[in-house]
Short mmCIF file of C-alpha atoms in Angstrom, two decimals:
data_model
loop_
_atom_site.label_atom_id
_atom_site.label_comp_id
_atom_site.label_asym_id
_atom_site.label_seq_id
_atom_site.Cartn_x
_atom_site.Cartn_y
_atom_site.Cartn_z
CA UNK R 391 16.71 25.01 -20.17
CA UNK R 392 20.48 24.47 -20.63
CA UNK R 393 22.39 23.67 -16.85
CA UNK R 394 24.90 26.28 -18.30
CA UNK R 395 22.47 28.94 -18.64
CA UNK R 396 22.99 32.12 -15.87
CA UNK R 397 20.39 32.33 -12.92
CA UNK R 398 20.62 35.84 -11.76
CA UNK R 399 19.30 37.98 -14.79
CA UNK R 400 20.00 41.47 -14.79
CA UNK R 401 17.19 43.82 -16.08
CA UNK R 402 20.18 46.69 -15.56
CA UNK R 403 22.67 45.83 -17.95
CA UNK R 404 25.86 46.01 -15.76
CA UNK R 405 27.45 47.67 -18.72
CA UNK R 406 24.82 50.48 -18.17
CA UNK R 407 25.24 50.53 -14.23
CA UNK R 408 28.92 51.31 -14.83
CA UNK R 409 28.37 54.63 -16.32
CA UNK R 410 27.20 55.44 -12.84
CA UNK R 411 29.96 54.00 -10.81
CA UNK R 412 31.38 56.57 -7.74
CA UNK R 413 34.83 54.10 -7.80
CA UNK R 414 38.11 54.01 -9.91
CA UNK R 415 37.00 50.11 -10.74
CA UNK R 416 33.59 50.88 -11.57
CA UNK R 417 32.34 48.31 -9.49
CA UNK R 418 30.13 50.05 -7.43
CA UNK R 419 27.67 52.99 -7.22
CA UNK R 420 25.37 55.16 -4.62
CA UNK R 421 21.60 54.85 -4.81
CA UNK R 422 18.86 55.00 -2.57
CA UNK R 423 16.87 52.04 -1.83
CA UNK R 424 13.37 50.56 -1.05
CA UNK R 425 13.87 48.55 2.72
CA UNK R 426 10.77 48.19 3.83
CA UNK R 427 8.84 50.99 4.60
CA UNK R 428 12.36 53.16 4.60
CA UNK R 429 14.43 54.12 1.68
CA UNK R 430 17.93 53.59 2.24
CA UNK R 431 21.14 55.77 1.02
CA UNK R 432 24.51 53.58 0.73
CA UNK R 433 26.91 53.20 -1.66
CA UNK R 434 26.13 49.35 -3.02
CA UNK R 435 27.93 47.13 -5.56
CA UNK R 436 26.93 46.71 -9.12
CA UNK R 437 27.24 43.14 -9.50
CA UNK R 438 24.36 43.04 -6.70
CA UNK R 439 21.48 45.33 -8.56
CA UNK R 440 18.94 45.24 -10.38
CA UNK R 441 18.31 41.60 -11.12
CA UNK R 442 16.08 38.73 -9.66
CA UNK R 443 16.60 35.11 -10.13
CA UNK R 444 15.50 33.33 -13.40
CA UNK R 445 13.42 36.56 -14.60
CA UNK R 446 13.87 35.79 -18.10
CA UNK R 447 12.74 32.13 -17.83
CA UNK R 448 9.14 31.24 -19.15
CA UNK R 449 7.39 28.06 -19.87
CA UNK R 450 7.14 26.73 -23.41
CA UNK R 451 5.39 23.20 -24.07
CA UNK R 452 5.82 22.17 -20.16
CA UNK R 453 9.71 23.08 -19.92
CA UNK R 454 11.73 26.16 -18.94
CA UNK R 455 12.74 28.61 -21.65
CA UNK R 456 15.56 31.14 -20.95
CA UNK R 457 16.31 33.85 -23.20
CA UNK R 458 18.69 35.77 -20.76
CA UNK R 459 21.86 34.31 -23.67
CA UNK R 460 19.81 35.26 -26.36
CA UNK R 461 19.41 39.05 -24.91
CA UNK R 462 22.92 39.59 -24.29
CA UNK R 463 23.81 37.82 -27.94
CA UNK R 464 21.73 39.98 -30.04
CA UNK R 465 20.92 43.42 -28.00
CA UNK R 466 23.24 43.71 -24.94
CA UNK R 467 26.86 42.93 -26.36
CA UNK R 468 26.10 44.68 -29.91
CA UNK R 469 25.09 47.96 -28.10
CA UNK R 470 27.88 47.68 -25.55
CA UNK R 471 30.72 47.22 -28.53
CA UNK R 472 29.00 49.99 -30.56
CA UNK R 473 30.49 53.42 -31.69
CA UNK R 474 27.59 55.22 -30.12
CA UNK R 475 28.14 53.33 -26.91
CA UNK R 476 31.73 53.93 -26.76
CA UNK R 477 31.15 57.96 -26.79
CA UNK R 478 28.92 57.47 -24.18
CA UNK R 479 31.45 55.40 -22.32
CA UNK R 480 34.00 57.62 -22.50
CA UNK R 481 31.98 60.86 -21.57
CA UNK R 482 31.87 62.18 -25.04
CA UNK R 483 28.44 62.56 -25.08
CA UNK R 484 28.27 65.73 -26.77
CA UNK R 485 29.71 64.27 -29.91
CA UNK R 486 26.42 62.15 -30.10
CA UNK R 487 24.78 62.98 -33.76
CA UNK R 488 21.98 61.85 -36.18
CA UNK R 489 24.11 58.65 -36.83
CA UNK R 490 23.69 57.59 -33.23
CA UNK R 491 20.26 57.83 -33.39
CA UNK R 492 19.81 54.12 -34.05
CA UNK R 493 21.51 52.81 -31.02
CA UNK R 494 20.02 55.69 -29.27
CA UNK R 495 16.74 54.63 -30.07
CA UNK R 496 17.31 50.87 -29.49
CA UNK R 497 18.37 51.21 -26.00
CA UNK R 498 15.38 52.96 -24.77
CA UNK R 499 12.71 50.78 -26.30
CA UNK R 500 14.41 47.22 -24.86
CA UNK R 501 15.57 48.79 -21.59
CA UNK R 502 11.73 49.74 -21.15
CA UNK R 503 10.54 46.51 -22.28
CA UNK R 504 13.03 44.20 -20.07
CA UNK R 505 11.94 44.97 -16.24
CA UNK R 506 9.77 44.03 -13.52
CA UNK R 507 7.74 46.96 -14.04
CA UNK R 508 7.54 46.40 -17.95
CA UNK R 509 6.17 42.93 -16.83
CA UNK R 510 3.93 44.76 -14.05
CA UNK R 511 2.49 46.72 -16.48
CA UNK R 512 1.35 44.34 -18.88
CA UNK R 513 -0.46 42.02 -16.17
CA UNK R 514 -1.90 45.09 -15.34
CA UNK R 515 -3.29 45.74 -19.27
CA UNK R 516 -3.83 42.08 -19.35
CA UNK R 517 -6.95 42.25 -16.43
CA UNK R 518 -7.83 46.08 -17.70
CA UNK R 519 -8.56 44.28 -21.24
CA UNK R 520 -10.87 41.52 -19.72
CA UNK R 521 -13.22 44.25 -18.19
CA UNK R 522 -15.89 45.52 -20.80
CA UNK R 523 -15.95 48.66 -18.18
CA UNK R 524 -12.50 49.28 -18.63
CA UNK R 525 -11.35 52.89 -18.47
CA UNK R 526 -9.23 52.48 -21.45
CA UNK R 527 -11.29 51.94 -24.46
CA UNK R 528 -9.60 48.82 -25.89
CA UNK R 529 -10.16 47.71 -29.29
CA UNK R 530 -12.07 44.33 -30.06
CA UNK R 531 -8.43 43.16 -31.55
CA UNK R 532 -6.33 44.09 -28.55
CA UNK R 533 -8.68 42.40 -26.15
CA UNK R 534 -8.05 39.42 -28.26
CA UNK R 535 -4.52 39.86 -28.16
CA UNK R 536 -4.50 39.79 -24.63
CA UNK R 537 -7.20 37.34 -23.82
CA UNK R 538 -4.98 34.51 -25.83
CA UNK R 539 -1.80 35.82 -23.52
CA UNK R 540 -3.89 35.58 -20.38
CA UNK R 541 -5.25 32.06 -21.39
CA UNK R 542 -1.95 30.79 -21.33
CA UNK R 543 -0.07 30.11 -17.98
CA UNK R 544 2.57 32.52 -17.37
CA UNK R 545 1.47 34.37 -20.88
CA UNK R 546 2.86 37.64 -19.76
CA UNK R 547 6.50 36.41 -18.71
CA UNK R 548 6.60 34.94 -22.14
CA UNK R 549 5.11 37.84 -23.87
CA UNK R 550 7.46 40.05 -21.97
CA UNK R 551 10.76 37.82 -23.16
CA UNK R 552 9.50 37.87 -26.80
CA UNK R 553 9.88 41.50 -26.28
CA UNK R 554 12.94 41.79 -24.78
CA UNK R 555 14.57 38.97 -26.86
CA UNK R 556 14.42 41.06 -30.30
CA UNK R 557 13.42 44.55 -31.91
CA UNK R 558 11.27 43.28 -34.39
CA UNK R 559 8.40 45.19 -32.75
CA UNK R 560 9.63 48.63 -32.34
CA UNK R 561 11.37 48.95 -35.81
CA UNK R 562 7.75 50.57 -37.86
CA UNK R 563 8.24 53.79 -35.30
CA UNK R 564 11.86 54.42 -35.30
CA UNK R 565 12.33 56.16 -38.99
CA UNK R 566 9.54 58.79 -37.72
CA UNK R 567 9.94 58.70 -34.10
CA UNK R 568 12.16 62.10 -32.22
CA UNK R 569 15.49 61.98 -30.15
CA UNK R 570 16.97 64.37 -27.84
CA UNK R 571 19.57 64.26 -25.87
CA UNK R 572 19.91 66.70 -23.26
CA UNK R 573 23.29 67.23 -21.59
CA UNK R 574 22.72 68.56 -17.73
CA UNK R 575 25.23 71.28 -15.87
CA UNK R 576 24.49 69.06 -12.59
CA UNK R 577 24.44 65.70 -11.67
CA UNK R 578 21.85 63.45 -13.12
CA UNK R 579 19.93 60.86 -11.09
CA UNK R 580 19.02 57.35 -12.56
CA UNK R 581 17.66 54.05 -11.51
CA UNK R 582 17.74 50.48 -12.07
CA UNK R 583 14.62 50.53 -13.96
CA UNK R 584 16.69 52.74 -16.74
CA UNK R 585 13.73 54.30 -18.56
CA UNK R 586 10.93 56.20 -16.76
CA UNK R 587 7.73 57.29 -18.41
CA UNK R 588 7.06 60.88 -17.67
CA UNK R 589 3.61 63.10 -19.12
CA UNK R 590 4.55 65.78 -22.06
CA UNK R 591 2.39 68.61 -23.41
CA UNK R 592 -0.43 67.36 -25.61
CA UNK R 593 0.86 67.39 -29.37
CA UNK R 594 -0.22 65.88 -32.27
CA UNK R 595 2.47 64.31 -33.85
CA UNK R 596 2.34 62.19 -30.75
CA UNK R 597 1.51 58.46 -30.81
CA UNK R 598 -0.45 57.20 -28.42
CA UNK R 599 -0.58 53.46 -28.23
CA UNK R 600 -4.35 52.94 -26.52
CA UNK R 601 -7.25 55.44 -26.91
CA UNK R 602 -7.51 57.75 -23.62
CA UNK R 603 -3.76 57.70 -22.74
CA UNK R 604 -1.85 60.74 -21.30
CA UNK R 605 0.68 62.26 -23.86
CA UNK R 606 4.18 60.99 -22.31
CA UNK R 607 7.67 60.21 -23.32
CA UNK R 608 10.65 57.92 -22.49
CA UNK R 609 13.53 59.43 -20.52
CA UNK R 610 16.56 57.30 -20.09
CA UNK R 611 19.72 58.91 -18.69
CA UNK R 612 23.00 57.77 -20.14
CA UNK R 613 25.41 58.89 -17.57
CA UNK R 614 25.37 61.62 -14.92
CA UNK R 615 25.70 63.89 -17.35
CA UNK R 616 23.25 62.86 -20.05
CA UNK R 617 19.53 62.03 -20.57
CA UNK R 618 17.94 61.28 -23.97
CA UNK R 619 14.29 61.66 -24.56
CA UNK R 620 12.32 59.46 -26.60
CA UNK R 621 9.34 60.42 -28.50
CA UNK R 622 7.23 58.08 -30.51
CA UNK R 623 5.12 59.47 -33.20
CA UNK R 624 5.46 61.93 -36.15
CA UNK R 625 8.38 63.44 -35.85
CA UNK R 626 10.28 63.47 -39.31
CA UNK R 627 13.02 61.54 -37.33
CA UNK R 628 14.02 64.81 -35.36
CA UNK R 629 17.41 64.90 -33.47
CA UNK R 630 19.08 66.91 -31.03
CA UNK R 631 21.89 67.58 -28.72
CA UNK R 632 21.89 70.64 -26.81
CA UNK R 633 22.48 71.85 -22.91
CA UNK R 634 19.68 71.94 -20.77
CA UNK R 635 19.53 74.51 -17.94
CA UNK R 636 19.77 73.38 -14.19
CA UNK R 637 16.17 74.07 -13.80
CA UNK R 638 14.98 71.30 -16.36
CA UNK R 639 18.37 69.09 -14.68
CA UNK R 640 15.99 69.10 -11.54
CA UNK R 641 12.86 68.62 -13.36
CA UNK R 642 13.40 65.68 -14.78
CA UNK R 643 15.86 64.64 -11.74
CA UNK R 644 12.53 64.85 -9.17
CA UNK R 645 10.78 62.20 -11.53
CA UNK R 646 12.82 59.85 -10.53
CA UNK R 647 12.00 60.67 -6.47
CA UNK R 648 8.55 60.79 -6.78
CA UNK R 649 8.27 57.58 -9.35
CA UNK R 650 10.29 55.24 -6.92
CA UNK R 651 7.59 55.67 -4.48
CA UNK R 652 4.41 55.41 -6.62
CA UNK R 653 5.40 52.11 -8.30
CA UNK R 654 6.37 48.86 -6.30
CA UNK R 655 8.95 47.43 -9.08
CA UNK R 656 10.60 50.77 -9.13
CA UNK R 657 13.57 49.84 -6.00
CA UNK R 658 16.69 51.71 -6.65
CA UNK R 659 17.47 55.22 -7.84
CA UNK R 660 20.93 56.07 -8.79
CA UNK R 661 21.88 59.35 -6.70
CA UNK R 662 24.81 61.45 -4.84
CA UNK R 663 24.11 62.63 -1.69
CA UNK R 664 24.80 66.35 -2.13
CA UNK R 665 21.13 67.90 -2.54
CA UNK R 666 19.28 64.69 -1.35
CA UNK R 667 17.84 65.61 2.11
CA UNK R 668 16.09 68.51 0.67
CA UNK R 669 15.10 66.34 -2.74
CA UNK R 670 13.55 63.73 -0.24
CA UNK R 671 11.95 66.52 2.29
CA UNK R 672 10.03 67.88 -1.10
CA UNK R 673 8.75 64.32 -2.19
CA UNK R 674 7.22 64.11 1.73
CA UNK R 675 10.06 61.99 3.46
CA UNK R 676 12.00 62.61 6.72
CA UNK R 677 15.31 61.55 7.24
CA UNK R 678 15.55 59.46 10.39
CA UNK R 679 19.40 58.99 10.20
CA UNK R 680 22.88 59.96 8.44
CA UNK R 681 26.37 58.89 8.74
CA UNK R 682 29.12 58.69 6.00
CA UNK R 683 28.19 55.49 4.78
CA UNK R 684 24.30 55.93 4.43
CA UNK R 685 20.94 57.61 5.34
CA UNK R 686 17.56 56.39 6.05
CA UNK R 687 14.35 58.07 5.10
CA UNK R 688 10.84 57.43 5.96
CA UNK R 689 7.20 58.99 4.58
CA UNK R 690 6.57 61.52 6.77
CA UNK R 691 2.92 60.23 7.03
CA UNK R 692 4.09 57.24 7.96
CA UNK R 693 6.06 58.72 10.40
CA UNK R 694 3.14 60.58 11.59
CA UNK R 695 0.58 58.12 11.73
CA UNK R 696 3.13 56.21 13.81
CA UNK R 697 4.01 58.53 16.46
CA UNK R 698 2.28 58.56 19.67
CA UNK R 699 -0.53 60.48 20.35
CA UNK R 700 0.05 63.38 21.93
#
């Protein structure tokens, strides 16, 4: 690996983080994070989140492999200079149309594929696959697939890279695949794992990529103000952009609540404070203290199991 090469890899693109910024600069923005067992409100810097030393580094024939320079050369800096991007930049996303739906599209599959909990996920497929009593009926070629990436030290780090180094395997499902972006009358929430995985009605166009799964589809906000949804399957390459009500604004905004507790690589959602308390009271947390600069929240079973007896 090249001395020159960066150490701290960010799995949230900075240029994405700044959509979210609460300062003139854009330098810094408000989210609530995992301490512990409390979840801390503060207002943080950018240049500090969502990243973790050497994440993109694997091992190829004994040696270190970093493809952190070869995500921001072919993925990160032609999305950031992009028309599409720029609109969304600039808070035009209502001008977004069928001709964004590229970029659109592009963004959601490699910011899914490029974080610790993309990389959780596959170790967790990885041992699923190697047990013939699996719950997910896996097909004799995708338990070879991952057999050969478990046989190989630190297979899943590499297999993860490979996938967040190019687009080469997404590119069969974007011609058919449907887009909607969804423009919220209140204040969206977001995190620094950018695309969340949330259950959708059962339809048939839908793909589903193992036998067994739940229907689902990627939601990635774009800015306080924006979320797209992602649907693989057959969709005629279907595109949207259209208000959403501030009923579906809080449906989708409690996902991201409720998800930062259930999964461990999940640490940092991207949140205001006006509406939190009562957003954290519903998803079974107390708030143990506030001041201007932060609050701190704990489970209230936690809390519970902690207290004294009476």
């Amino acid at each position: 690996m090249n001395s020159s090469e960066p150490r701290d890899h960010h799995y949230a693109p900075q240029f994405y983080l700044r959509n979210f910024a609460v300062d003139a600069e854009r330098k810094k923005i408000a989210t609530v994070a995992k301490n512990g067992s409390r979840l801390i409100w503060s207002v943080r810097s950018i240049e500090t989140l969502g990243f973790e030393r050497d994440f993109y580094v694997h091992y190829g024939e004994g040696a270190p492999v970093s493809v952190e320079t070869t995500i921001n050369r072919r993925i990160e800096t032609p999305i950031s200079r992009s028309d599409t991007w720029r609109k969304i930049a600039e808070g035009r996303s209502d001008s977004l149309d069928h001709s964004d739906r590229s970029v659109l599209y592009a963004l959601v599959r490699h910011f899914k594929a490029r974080t610790p909990h993309a990389l959780q996920t596959s170790l967790e497929l990885i041992e699923m696959a190697a047990d013939p009593n699996s719950k997910i009926p896996f097909t004799d070629e995708e338990r070879t697939m991952y057999a050969a990436i478990r046989a190989r030290p630190g297979g899943a780090k590499a297999f993860m890279n490979l996938m967040a180094a190019n687009m080469l395997w997404s590119r069969e499902e974007f011609e058919s695949c449907g887009l909607w972006v969804l423009r919220s009358p209140i204040p969206l929430r977001a995190s620094t794992t950018p695309v969340l995985t949330i259950s959708a009605p059962s339809n048939p166009a839908l793909s589903m990529p193992l036998p067994g799964m739940t229907p689902y589809v990627d939601m990635l906000p774009l800015d306080p103000c924006t979320l797209v949804i992602l649907a693989l399957g057959n969709f005629d390459g279907a595109f949207s952009n259209t208000m959403m009500s501030v009923d579906e604004a809080r449906y989708y905004n409690r996902h991201f609540i409720g998800q930062l507790q259930h999964f461990d690589p999940i640490r940092h959602v991207i949140t205001g404070r006006e509406g939190l308390s009562e957003e954290m009271a519903w998803a079974g947390y107390e708030k143990l203290a506030e001041s201007d600069q932060k609050m701190v929240f704990r489970l209230r079973e936690m809390a519970e199991a902690l207290a004294p007896d009476a």
